[in-house]
């Protein structure tokens, strides 16, 4: 569908162009040059010359307040909070979107501007960067600005201002520089169906001071209309989708605004940079390429996809060029020194249609729900999940990386699950439906001499820790890596499948743990080992629910797929 002929190339200029940024020096700011930020070589690092555009802010104004906020006469436009994302060792993306309670025609039709400011201290006494940024009508008054020339491996605070209004303060940070093996601690999760429960998992994450990043693996919104109970029998009371199934730009924008109104989600965004990808529900349930869930034709679905992509970009703190009417290419690598290369994948847009030439396998007590035997399409190595261009890009990234850990930020599980004893009975929407392609990909990753392979996944509304093999159902094959699948923040694992979990676990010995509790994963990564804590929400309907670590998995470097399943007893003591 899209010509993704090259790996993602961030055009720094095109985002900066939307936000005339200025940077002050990291410390006292005594050395000011007039270098335009778009021409500053970010490799100069924190102590390099910093640029200030004197037309934007006075070089003598270093007070705790932003000097000049653009004029604005409406009500508080910062209701959706602030966010940061996609850090590298000298810069980070800052985000907000202006959306007052009752925008009115004037607001809607006007391109606005905001002032932004970043400081090395939460009281804004140590400004390091500031500027003006566009919030154009064309992008739903969203703001994406890259704060540059920052110190490596450092925390910062930032805020936005317009008229008399100042946003909440967000906390952002930079990554360690290449060569560093400094520890990384990050949370990850997926699947936050608004109607399925509260965001206690985000509340918990927001309160942690020591998470460097939060990684989101998709299903940030759900496109469904109201009261979609689907596979669950419960609901979260007042949390009801406020429109019919969304399928156009206005609809997707409203849906993101609804989800972003949640204070816990806002707090987790404000607490640290996020690194995000999407899965199916950002567009349409279980879509594959241009094949929609329902009988929407290809042309209409292509238009829908472009609208969905634009609204996603408008609401995510991503280092990606603004939408230009084409589908977005979002796969990219975020590095953490030489410790981690996090390759964020797009497993939806380029995939070939799910195979349909397997034999349906009914599940006991459930019936036919899309589980199939392995057919010829699934076994075909050229039946692709990522598409050839993305797969080539990934292999190039891995081959050129020095990272100790090669991490794939992935949507659907790669570790494989067969539902029943005997011949494989697979969920074709997962990598099992791309069985031959997965084996080929693992072969290429191995040949590219990667660091230790860790795959993080979402989508399934259940968490797992599992060994990765080219053929997951051949327990004699070599273990190639480890997968951690995140619990959903709020979405529910199908009630009718819950009784089948023990049976499935018995025939999938490579899956060492499985839980359909809601929550998140928290990883602590060093050169020697990778530790993942599974954190469970006790009552998914209650945003004030207890949230606590309940299991810990440890993988030693060089020994993939070997887990220490020590339960974290008294984890909160
Ligand atoms: Fe989901
Ligand atoms: Ca999904």
Coordinates of C-alpha atoms and ligand atoms in Angstrom, one line a residue:
X1 CA 0.0 0.0 0.0
X2 CA 2.7 2.5 1.0
X3 CA 6.1 2.9 -0.5
X4 CA 8.3 2.5 2.5
X5 CA 11.4 2.2 0.5
X6 CA 13.7 3.5 3.2
X7 CA 14.0 3.2 6.9
X8 CA 12.4 5.9 8.9
X9 CA 14.3 9.1 8.5
X10 CA 13.3 11.8 10.9
X11 CA 13.3 15.1 9.3
X12 CA 14.3 17.2 12.2
X13 CA 13.6 20.3 10.2
X14 CA 10.1 19.5 9.3
X15 CA 9.1 19.1 13.0
X16 CA 11.2 22.1 14.1
X17 CA 9.6 24.1 11.4
X18 CA 6.4 23.7 13.3
X19 CA 7.9 25.0 16.4
X20 CA 10.6 27.7 16.2
X21 CA 12.6 26.3 19.1
X22 CA 15.4 28.0 21.0
X23 CA 17.8 26.4 23.4
X24 CA 19.6 27.9 26.3
X25 CA 22.7 26.4 27.7
X26 CA 22.3 23.6 30.1
X27 CA 23.7 25.3 33.1
X28 CA 23.9 29.0 33.7
X29 CA 23.3 30.0 30.2
X30 CA 26.3 32.4 30.1
X31 CA 27.4 31.4 26.6
X32 CA 24.8 32.3 24.1
X33 CA 25.2 32.0 20.4
X34 CA 22.7 32.9 17.8
X35 CA 22.9 29.5 16.1
X36 CA 19.5 28.5 14.8
X37 CA 18.5 25.3 16.4
X38 CA 17.7 23.7 13.1
X39 CA 21.4 24.1 12.2
X40 CA 22.9 23.1 15.5
X41 CA 24.6 19.7 15.2
X42 CA 23.0 17.7 18.0
X43 CA 26.2 15.7 18.3
X44 CA 27.6 18.7 20.0
X45 CA 25.9 17.4 23.1
X46 CA 24.9 19.1 26.3
X47 CA 28.0 21.2 26.7
X48 CA 28.1 22.3 23.1
X49 CA 27.0 25.7 21.9
X50 CA 23.4 26.3 22.4
X51 CA 21.2 28.4 20.1
X52 CA 18.9 31.3 21.0
X53 CA 16.8 33.2 18.6
X54 CA 16.7 36.7 20.1
X55 CA 13.5 37.5 18.3
X56 CA 11.7 34.8 20.3
X57 CA 12.8 35.4 23.8
X58 CA 15.1 37.9 25.4
X59 CA 18.5 36.6 26.3
X60 CA 18.3 38.4 29.6
X61 CA 15.0 36.8 30.6
X62 CA 15.9 33.7 32.5
X63 CA 13.2 34.0 35.2
X64 CA 11.0 31.1 36.3
X65 CA 8.2 32.2 34.1
X66 CA 8.0 32.1 30.4
X67 CA 8.3 35.7 29.2
X68 CA 5.9 35.8 26.3
X69 CA 2.9 33.5 25.9
X70 CA 1.0 34.0 22.7
X71 CA -2.3 35.7 23.1
X72 CA -5.4 33.6 23.7
X73 CA -8.8 34.4 25.1
X74 CA -10.6 31.1 25.5
X75 CA -10.9 28.7 28.4
X76 CA -8.1 26.3 29.5
X77 CA -6.9 24.5 26.4
X78 CA -4.5 22.1 28.2
X79 CA -7.2 19.6 29.2
X80 CA -5.5 16.7 27.4
X81 CA -2.2 17.0 29.3
X82 CA 1.3 16.9 28.1
X83 CA 3.6 14.1 26.9
X84 CA 7.2 13.5 25.8
X85 CA 8.6 10.7 23.7
X86 CA 11.2 9.1 21.4
X87 CA 14.3 10.4 23.3
X88 CA 17.8 10.2 22.0
X89 CA 20.9 11.2 23.9
X90 CA 20.6 15.0 23.1
X91 CA 16.9 15.6 22.5
X92 CA 13.3 14.5 23.2
X93 CA 9.9 15.2 21.6
X94 CA 7.5 17.3 23.6
X95 CA 3.7 17.2 22.9
X96 CA 0.5 18.8 23.8
X97 CA -2.8 19.5 22.1
X98 CA -5.0 22.5 22.6
X99 CA -8.6 21.6 23.2
X100 CA -10.7 23.8 25.4
X101 CA -14.0 22.6 26.8
X102 CA -16.1 24.4 24.3
X103 CA -13.8 25.3 21.5
X104 CA -16.1 27.4 19.4
X105 CA -15.8 28.2 15.7
X106 CA -13.1 30.9 16.3
X107 CA -10.8 28.5 18.1
X108 CA -11.4 25.7 15.6
X109 CA -10.5 27.9 12.6
X110 CA -7.4 29.6 14.0
X111 CA -3.9 28.4 13.9
X112 CA -2.6 28.9 17.4
X113 CA 0.9 29.1 18.9
X114 CA 2.1 28.1 22.3
X115 CA 5.3 28.9 24.2
X116 CA 7.2 26.0 25.6
X117 CA 9.9 25.8 28.2
X118 CA 12.3 23.1 29.5
X119 CA 14.3 23.3 32.7
X120 CA 16.8 21.2 34.5
X121 CA 14.8 21.7 37.7
X122 CA 11.1 21.2 38.5
X123 CA 10.8 24.8 39.7
X124 CA 11.9 26.1 36.3
X125 CA 14.7 28.1 37.9
X126 CA 17.2 26.4 35.5
X127 CA 15.8 26.9 32.0
X128 CA 17.7 25.0 29.3
X129 CA 15.4 25.4 26.3
X130 CA 12.4 27.4 25.2
X131 CA 10.6 28.5 22.2
X132 CA 7.3 29.0 20.4
X133 CA 5.6 26.1 18.6
X134 CA 2.7 25.9 16.2
X135 CA -0.6 24.3 17.1
X136 CA -2.2 24.4 13.6
X137 CA -5.8 23.7 12.7
X138 CA -4.5 21.2 10.2
X139 CA -3.2 19.0 13.0
X140 CA -6.1 19.4 15.4
X141 CA -4.0 22.1 17.3
X142 CA -1.5 19.4 18.4
X143 CA 2.0 20.5 19.2
X144 CA 5.1 18.5 18.4
X145 CA 8.5 20.1 19.2
X146 CA 11.9 18.6 19.6
X147 CA 13.8 20.0 22.5
X148 CA 17.4 19.8 21.4
X149 CA 21.0 20.2 22.7
X150 CA 20.1 18.6 26.0
X151 CA 22.6 16.8 28.2
X152 CA 22.8 13.0 27.8
X153 CA 21.2 10.7 30.3
X154 CA 19.4 13.6 32.1
X155 CA 16.0 14.4 33.4
X156 CA 14.2 17.6 32.5
X157 CA 10.9 19.3 33.2
X158 CA 8.8 21.1 30.6
X159 CA 5.5 23.0 30.3
X160 CA 3.5 24.9 27.7
X161 CA 1.8 28.3 28.0
X162 CA -0.8 30.3 26.0
X163 CA -2.6 33.4 27.1
X164 CA -3.1 33.1 30.9
X165 CA -2.9 29.3 30.9
X166 CA 0.0 27.1 31.7
X167 CA 0.0 23.4 31.2
X168 CA 0.8 20.8 33.8
X169 CA 4.5 20.2 34.2
X170 CA 5.8 17.1 32.4
X171 CA 9.0 15.2 33.1
X172 CA 11.2 14.1 30.2
X173 CA 14.6 12.7 29.8
X174 CA 17.3 11.9 27.3
X175 CA 18.9 8.6 26.7
X176 CA 22.5 7.7 27.6
X177 CA 24.9 8.4 24.8
X178 CA 26.2 5.6 22.5
X179 CA 28.9 3.6 24.3
X180 CA 27.1 3.8 27.7
X181 CA 25.9 0.6 29.4
X182 CA 23.9 2.5 32.0
X183 CA 20.8 0.6 33.3
X184 CA 17.4 1.1 31.7
X185 CA 14.2 0.7 33.7
X186 CA 11.0 0.9 31.7
X187 CA 7.3 -0.1 31.9
X188 CA 5.3 -1.5 29.0
X189 CA 1.7 -2.4 28.4
X190 CA -1.0 -2.3 25.8
X191 CA -4.8 -2.5 25.3
X192 CA -6.8 0.1 27.2
X193 CA -10.4 -0.4 26.1
X194 CA -12.1 2.6 27.7
X195 CA -15.3 0.6 28.4
X196 CA -13.6 -2.4 29.9
X197 CA -12.1 -0.9 33.0
X198 CA -10.2 1.9 34.8
X199 CA -6.6 2.9 34.3
X200 CA -5.2 1.8 37.7
X201 CA -2.1 0.5 35.9
X202 CA -1.3 4.0 34.6
X203 CA -1.9 5.4 38.1
X204 CA 0.7 2.9 39.5
X205 CA 3.2 3.7 36.7
X206 CA 2.8 7.4 37.1
X207 CA 3.8 7.2 40.7
X208 CA 7.1 5.4 40.0
X209 CA 10.0 7.9 39.9
X210 CA 12.5 5.5 38.5
X211 CA 11.0 4.4 35.2
X212 CA 13.0 6.0 32.4
X213 CA 10.5 5.1 29.7
X214 CA 7.1 3.7 29.1
X215 CA 6.6 1.6 25.9
X216 CA 3.1 1.2 24.4
X217 CA 2.5 -1.7 22.1
X218 CA -0.8 -0.8 20.7
X219 CA -4.6 -0.6 21.1
X220 CA -4.3 2.9 22.6
X221 CA -7.9 3.5 21.6
X222 CA -10.6 1.1 20.5
X223 CA -12.6 2.2 17.5
X224 CA -15.9 0.5 18.6
X225 CA -19.2 2.2 19.2
X226 CA -20.7 2.4 22.7
X227 CA -21.4 -0.5 24.9
X228 CA -19.2 -2.9 23.1
X229 CA -19.0 -5.6 25.6
X230 CA -17.6 -8.1 23.1
X231 CA -16.1 -11.0 24.9
X232 CA -16.7 -9.7 28.4
X233 CA -19.8 -9.6 30.5
X234 CA -18.8 -6.7 32.7
X235 CA -18.5 -3.0 32.1
X236 CA -16.9 -0.1 33.8
X237 CA -20.1 1.8 34.5
X238 CA -19.9 5.3 33.2
X239 CA -17.0 4.7 30.9
X240 CA -18.9 4.4 27.6
X241 CA -17.6 5.3 24.1
X242 CA -19.2 8.6 23.2
X243 CA -19.9 7.9 19.5
X244 CA -20.6 5.1 17.0
X245 CA -17.7 3.2 15.6
X246 CA -15.1 5.7 14.5
X247 CA -14.0 5.6 10.9
X248 CA -13.0 9.2 9.9
X249 CA -10.6 11.9 11.0
X250 CA -13.1 13.8 13.2
X251 CA -14.2 10.5 14.8
X252 CA -10.7 9.3 15.6
X253 CA -9.7 12.7 17.0
X254 CA -12.7 12.7 19.3
X255 CA -11.9 9.1 20.4
X256 CA -8.3 10.0 21.3
X257 CA -9.5 13.1 23.2
X258 CA -11.9 10.8 25.2
X259 CA -9.1 8.4 26.2
X260 CA -6.7 11.2 26.9
X261 CA -9.1 12.8 29.3
X262 CA -8.2 10.1 31.8
X263 CA -6.1 11.6 34.6
X264 CA -4.1 8.5 35.2
X265 CA -3.2 8.1 31.6
X266 CA -2.2 11.8 31.5
X267 CA -0.1 11.4 34.6
X268 CA 1.8 8.4 33.2
X269 CA 2.5 10.4 30.0
X270 CA 3.7 13.4 32.1
X271 CA 6.0 11.3 34.2
X272 CA 8.4 10.1 31.5
X273 CA 8.9 9.8 27.7
X274 CA 6.8 7.2 26.0
X275 CA 7.8 5.1 22.9
X276 CA 4.7 4.0 21.1
X277 CA 3.5 1.9 18.2
X278 CA 0.1 0.9 17.2
X279 CA -1.9 -2.3 16.7
X280 CA -5.2 -3.0 15.1
X281 CA -7.7 -1.0 17.1
X282 CA -6.1 2.3 16.3
X283 CA -7.7 1.7 12.9
X284 CA -10.0 -1.4 12.9
X285 CA -10.2 -4.7 14.8
X286 CA -7.9 -7.4 13.4
X287 CA -7.3 -5.6 10.1
X288 CA -4.4 -6.8 7.9
X289 CA -3.0 -4.4 5.4
X290 CA -6.0 -3.1 3.5
X291 CA -8.3 -5.9 4.6
X292 CA -10.8 -4.5 7.0
X293 CA -12.6 -6.4 9.7
X294 CA -16.0 -5.9 8.1
X295 CA -16.8 -5.8 4.4
X296 CA -15.4 -2.2 4.0
X297 CA -13.9 -2.1 0.5
X298 CA -10.2 -1.6 -0.1
X299 CA -10.5 2.0 -1.3
X300 CA -12.7 3.1 1.6
X301 CA -10.4 1.3 4.0
X302 CA -7.3 3.0 2.6
X303 CA -9.0 6.4 3.2
X304 CA -10.0 5.3 6.7
X305 CA -6.4 4.2 7.5
X306 CA -4.9 7.5 6.5
X307 CA -7.4 9.3 8.8
X308 CA -6.6 7.0 11.6
X309 CA -2.9 7.4 11.1
X310 CA -3.2 11.2 11.2
X311 CA -5.2 11.2 14.4
X312 CA -2.7 8.8 16.0
X313 CA 0.2 11.1 15.0
X314 CA -1.7 14.1 16.3
X315 CA -2.0 12.5 19.8
X316 CA 1.3 10.7 20.2
X317 CA 4.7 12.2 21.2
X318 CA 6.5 10.7 18.2
X319 CA 9.6 11.8 16.3
X320 CA 7.9 11.4 13.0
X321 CA 7.2 13.8 10.2
X322 CA 3.6 15.2 10.1
X323 CA 1.1 13.3 8.0
X324 CA 0.9 14.5 4.5
X325 CA -2.0 12.5 3.2
X326 CA -0.2 9.2 2.8
X327 CA -0.1 6.3 5.3
X328 CA 2.5 6.9 8.0
X329 CA 5.7 4.9 8.2
X330 CA 6.3 4.5 11.9
X331 CA 8.8 1.7 12.4
X332 CA 11.9 3.2 14.1
X333 CA 14.7 2.4 16.6
X334 CA 15.1 4.1 19.9
X335 CA 18.5 3.4 21.4
X336 CA 19.6 3.4 25.1
X337 CA 23.4 3.8 24.9
X338 CA 24.9 0.5 23.9
X339 CA 22.6 -1.4 26.2
X340 CA 19.4 -1.6 24.3
X341 CA 18.2 -1.0 20.7
X342 CA 14.4 -0.9 20.8
X343 CA 13.1 -1.6 17.3
X344 CA 9.5 -0.5 17.2
X345 CA 7.6 -2.5 14.6
X346 CA 4.4 -2.0 12.6
X347 CA 2.8 -5.5 12.5
X348 CA -0.5 -4.3 11.0
X349 CA -0.1 -2.0 8.0
X350 CA 2.1 -4.2 5.8
X351 CA 0.9 -7.7 6.7
X352 CA -0.5 -10.1 4.2
X353 CA -4.1 -11.1 4.8
X354 CA -4.4 -13.7 7.6
X355 CA -4.4 -17.2 6.2
X356 CA -7.7 -18.9 5.6
X357 CA -6.5 -22.2 4.2
X358 CA -6.1 -24.0 7.5
X359 CA -8.8 -26.3 8.8
X360 CA -11.0 -24.8 11.5
X361 CA -10.3 -26.3 14.9
X362 CA -13.2 -26.1 17.3
X363 CA -12.2 -25.6 21.0
X364 CA -13.9 -27.7 23.6
X365 CA -16.9 -25.9 25.1
X366 CA -16.3 -22.9 22.9
X367 CA -16.6 -24.0 19.3
X368 CA -15.1 -22.4 16.2
X369 CA -13.5 -19.0 17.0
X370 CA -10.9 -18.6 14.3
X371 CA -8.4 -21.2 15.6
X372 CA -7.1 -23.2 12.6
X373 CA -4.6 -25.8 11.7
X374 CA -1.4 -24.8 10.0
X375 CA -2.1 -24.4 6.3
X376 CA 0.1 -23.8 3.3
X377 CA -0.2 -20.0 3.5
X378 CA 0.9 -19.8 7.2
X379 CA 3.9 -22.0 6.3
X380 CA 5.0 -19.9 3.3
X381 CA 8.1 -17.8 4.3
X382 CA 7.0 -15.1 1.9
X383 CA 3.6 -14.7 3.6
X384 CA 4.8 -11.6 5.5
X385 CA 3.9 -10.0 8.8
X386 CA 6.1 -7.0 8.5
X387 CA 6.4 -6.6 4.7
X388 CA 9.7 -7.0 2.9
X389 CA 10.8 -3.4 3.3
X390 CA 10.3 -3.3 7.0
X391 CA 11.9 -6.7 7.5
X392 CA 15.0 -5.5 5.5
X393 CA 15.1 -2.3 7.5
X394 CA 15.0 -4.3 10.8
X395 CA 17.8 -6.6 9.7
X396 CA 19.9 -3.6 8.7
X397 CA 19.3 -1.9 12.0
X398 CA 20.2 -5.0 13.9
X399 CA 23.3 -5.6 11.8
X400 CA 24.6 -2.0 12.4
X401 CA 23.7 -2.0 16.2
X402 CA 26.2 -2.5 19.0
X403 CA 23.5 -3.0 21.6
X404 CA 23.8 -5.7 24.2
X405 CA 20.0 -6.4 24.0
X406 CA 18.1 -6.4 20.7
X407 CA 14.5 -5.6 21.6
X408 CA 11.5 -5.8 19.3
X409 CA 8.6 -3.7 20.2
X410 CA 6.0 -5.9 18.7
X411 CA 2.2 -6.3 18.7
X412 CA 1.0 -9.9 18.5
X413 CA 2.8 -12.7 20.3
X414 CA 5.8 -14.3 18.5
X415 CA 6.3 -17.2 20.9
X416 CA 3.5 -19.3 19.5
X417 CA 0.6 -20.9 21.2
X418 CA -1.2 -24.1 20.2
X419 CA -4.6 -24.3 21.7
X420 CA -4.8 -28.1 21.9
X421 CA -2.6 -31.2 22.2
X422 CA -1.6 -32.8 18.9
X423 CA -1.2 -30.9 15.6
X424 CA -0.8 -27.1 16.0
X425 CA -4.1 -25.3 16.5
X426 CA -3.2 -21.6 16.0
X427 CA -4.7 -18.1 16.2
X428 CA -4.0 -16.8 12.7
X429 CA -4.0 -13.2 13.7
X430 CA -0.7 -13.7 15.6
X431 CA 2.8 -14.6 14.3
X432 CA 1.6 -18.2 14.2
X433 CA -0.4 -17.2 11.1
X434 CA 3.0 -16.1 9.6
X435 CA 4.7 -19.3 10.8
X436 CA 7.2 -19.6 7.9
X437 CA 7.9 -15.9 7.8
X438 CA 8.7 -15.9 11.5
X439 CA 11.2 -18.7 11.0
X440 CA 12.8 -16.8 8.2
X441 CA 13.0 -13.6 10.3
X442 CA 14.6 -15.4 13.2
X443 CA 17.2 -16.9 10.8
X444 CA 18.0 -13.4 9.5
X445 CA 18.2 -11.9 13.0
X446 CA 20.6 -14.6 14.1
X447 CA 22.7 -14.1 11.0
X448 CA 22.8 -10.3 11.6
X449 CA 24.6 -11.1 14.9
X450 CA 22.2 -9.3 17.2
X451 CA 22.5 -8.8 20.9
X452 CA 20.5 -11.0 23.1
X453 CA 17.0 -11.1 21.6
X454 CA 14.0 -9.9 23.7
X455 CA 10.6 -9.5 22.2
X456 CA 8.0 -7.4 24.0
X457 CA 4.4 -7.8 22.8
X458 CA 0.8 -6.9 23.7
X459 CA -2.6 -7.5 22.0
X460 CA -3.7 -10.7 23.7
X461 CA -5.1 -9.2 26.9
X462 CA -2.9 -11.7 28.8
X463 CA 0.7 -11.7 29.9
X464 CA 3.2 -14.4 29.2
X465 CA 6.9 -15.1 29.5
X466 CA 8.1 -17.5 26.9
X467 CA 11.1 -18.9 25.0
X468 CA 11.4 -18.1 21.3
X469 CA 12.0 -20.8 18.7
X470 CA 11.9 -20.8 14.9
X471 CA 9.3 -23.6 15.3
X472 CA 7.7 -22.9 18.6
X473 CA 6.2 -26.4 18.8
X474 CA 9.5 -28.2 18.4
X475 CA 10.8 -28.2 21.9
X476 CA 14.1 -29.6 20.7
X477 CA 14.9 -26.6 18.5
X478 CA 17.4 -24.0 19.9
X479 CA 16.0 -21.2 22.0
X480 CA 16.7 -17.9 20.2
X481 CA 15.4 -15.4 22.7
X482 CA 12.8 -14.4 25.2
X483 CA 9.4 -12.9 24.9
X484 CA 7.5 -10.9 27.5
X485 CA 3.9 -10.2 26.6
X486 CA 2.3 -7.4 28.5
X487 CA -1.0 -7.6 30.3
X488 CA -3.7 -5.2 29.1
X489 CA -4.2 -2.0 31.0
X490 CA -8.0 -2.6 31.0
X491 CA -9.1 -4.8 28.1
X492 CA -10.3 -8.3 29.0
X493 CA -9.2 -11.8 28.1
X494 CA -12.2 -13.6 26.6
X495 CA -14.2 -15.1 29.5
X496 CA -15.1 -18.2 27.5
X497 CA -11.4 -19.0 26.9
X498 CA -10.3 -18.8 30.5
X499 CA -11.1 -22.4 31.4
X500 CA -8.9 -23.5 28.5
X501 CA -5.7 -21.8 29.7
X502 CA -4.5 -24.7 31.9
X503 CA -4.9 -27.1 29.0
X504 CA -3.1 -24.8 26.6
X505 CA -0.2 -24.2 29.1
X506 CA 0.3 -28.0 29.4
X507 CA 0.9 -28.3 25.7
X508 CA 3.0 -25.2 25.4
X509 CA 6.0 -25.8 27.7
X510 CA 7.9 -22.9 26.1
X511 CA 5.3 -20.6 27.8
X512 CA 6.5 -20.4 31.4
X513 CA 3.8 -18.2 32.8
X514 CA 0.4 -16.9 31.7
X515 CA -2.0 -14.5 33.4
X516 CA -5.0 -12.6 32.3
X517 CA -4.9 -10.1 35.1
X518 CA -4.7 -6.5 34.0
X519 CA -1.7 -4.4 34.7
X520 CA 1.8 -3.8 33.2
X521 CA 5.3 -5.1 33.0
X522 CA 8.3 -3.4 34.4
X523 CA 11.8 -4.2 33.1
X524 CA 15.2 -3.5 34.6
X525 CA 17.9 -4.0 32.1
X526 CA 21.7 -4.2 32.7
X527 CA 24.4 -5.8 30.5
X528 CA 24.3 -8.9 32.8
X529 CA 20.6 -9.5 33.1
X530 CA 17.1 -8.6 32.2
X531 CA 14.5 -8.6 35.0
X532 CA 10.8 -8.3 34.2
X533 CA 8.2 -7.8 36.9
X534 CA 4.6 -8.6 36.2
X535 CA 2.4 -6.0 38.0
X536 CA -1.2 -6.9 38.5
X537 CA -4.3 -4.8 39.0
X538 CA -6.6 -6.4 41.6
X539 CA -9.9 -5.0 40.4
X540 CA -9.9 -3.8 36.8
X541 CA -13.1 -1.9 37.2
X542 CA -11.7 0.3 39.9
X543 CA -9.3 3.0 39.0
X544 CA -8.2 3.1 42.7
X545 CA -7.6 -0.6 42.8
X546 CA -4.6 -2.1 44.5
X547 CA -1.7 -2.6 42.0
X548 CA 1.3 -4.7 42.9
X549 CA 4.2 -6.7 41.5
X550 CA 3.2 -10.4 41.6
X551 CA 5.9 -12.3 39.6
X552 CA 9.4 -11.7 38.5
X553 CA 11.2 -13.2 35.5
X554 CA 15.0 -13.0 35.1
X555 CA 17.0 -13.8 32.1
X556 CA 20.8 -13.8 32.2
X557 CA 22.6 -12.3 29.2
X558 CA 23.7 -15.1 26.8
X559 CA 21.2 -17.6 28.2
X560 CA 17.9 -16.8 26.4
X561 CA 14.7 -18.3 27.4
X562 CA 15.9 -19.4 30.9
X563 CA 13.5 -18.0 33.5
X564 CA 13.6 -17.7 37.2
X565 CA 10.0 -17.6 38.1
X566 CA 10.5 -16.6 41.7
X567 CA 7.3 -15.2 43.0
X568 CA 7.7 -11.8 44.5
X569 CA 6.3 -12.5 47.9
X570 CA 6.0 -9.4 50.0
X571 CA 6.8 -7.3 47.0
X572 CA 5.4 -4.2 48.6
X573 CA 6.8 -4.8 52.0
Ligands
LIG1 FE1 -6.5 -5.1 22.5
LIG2 CA1 -5.0 -5.8 19.2

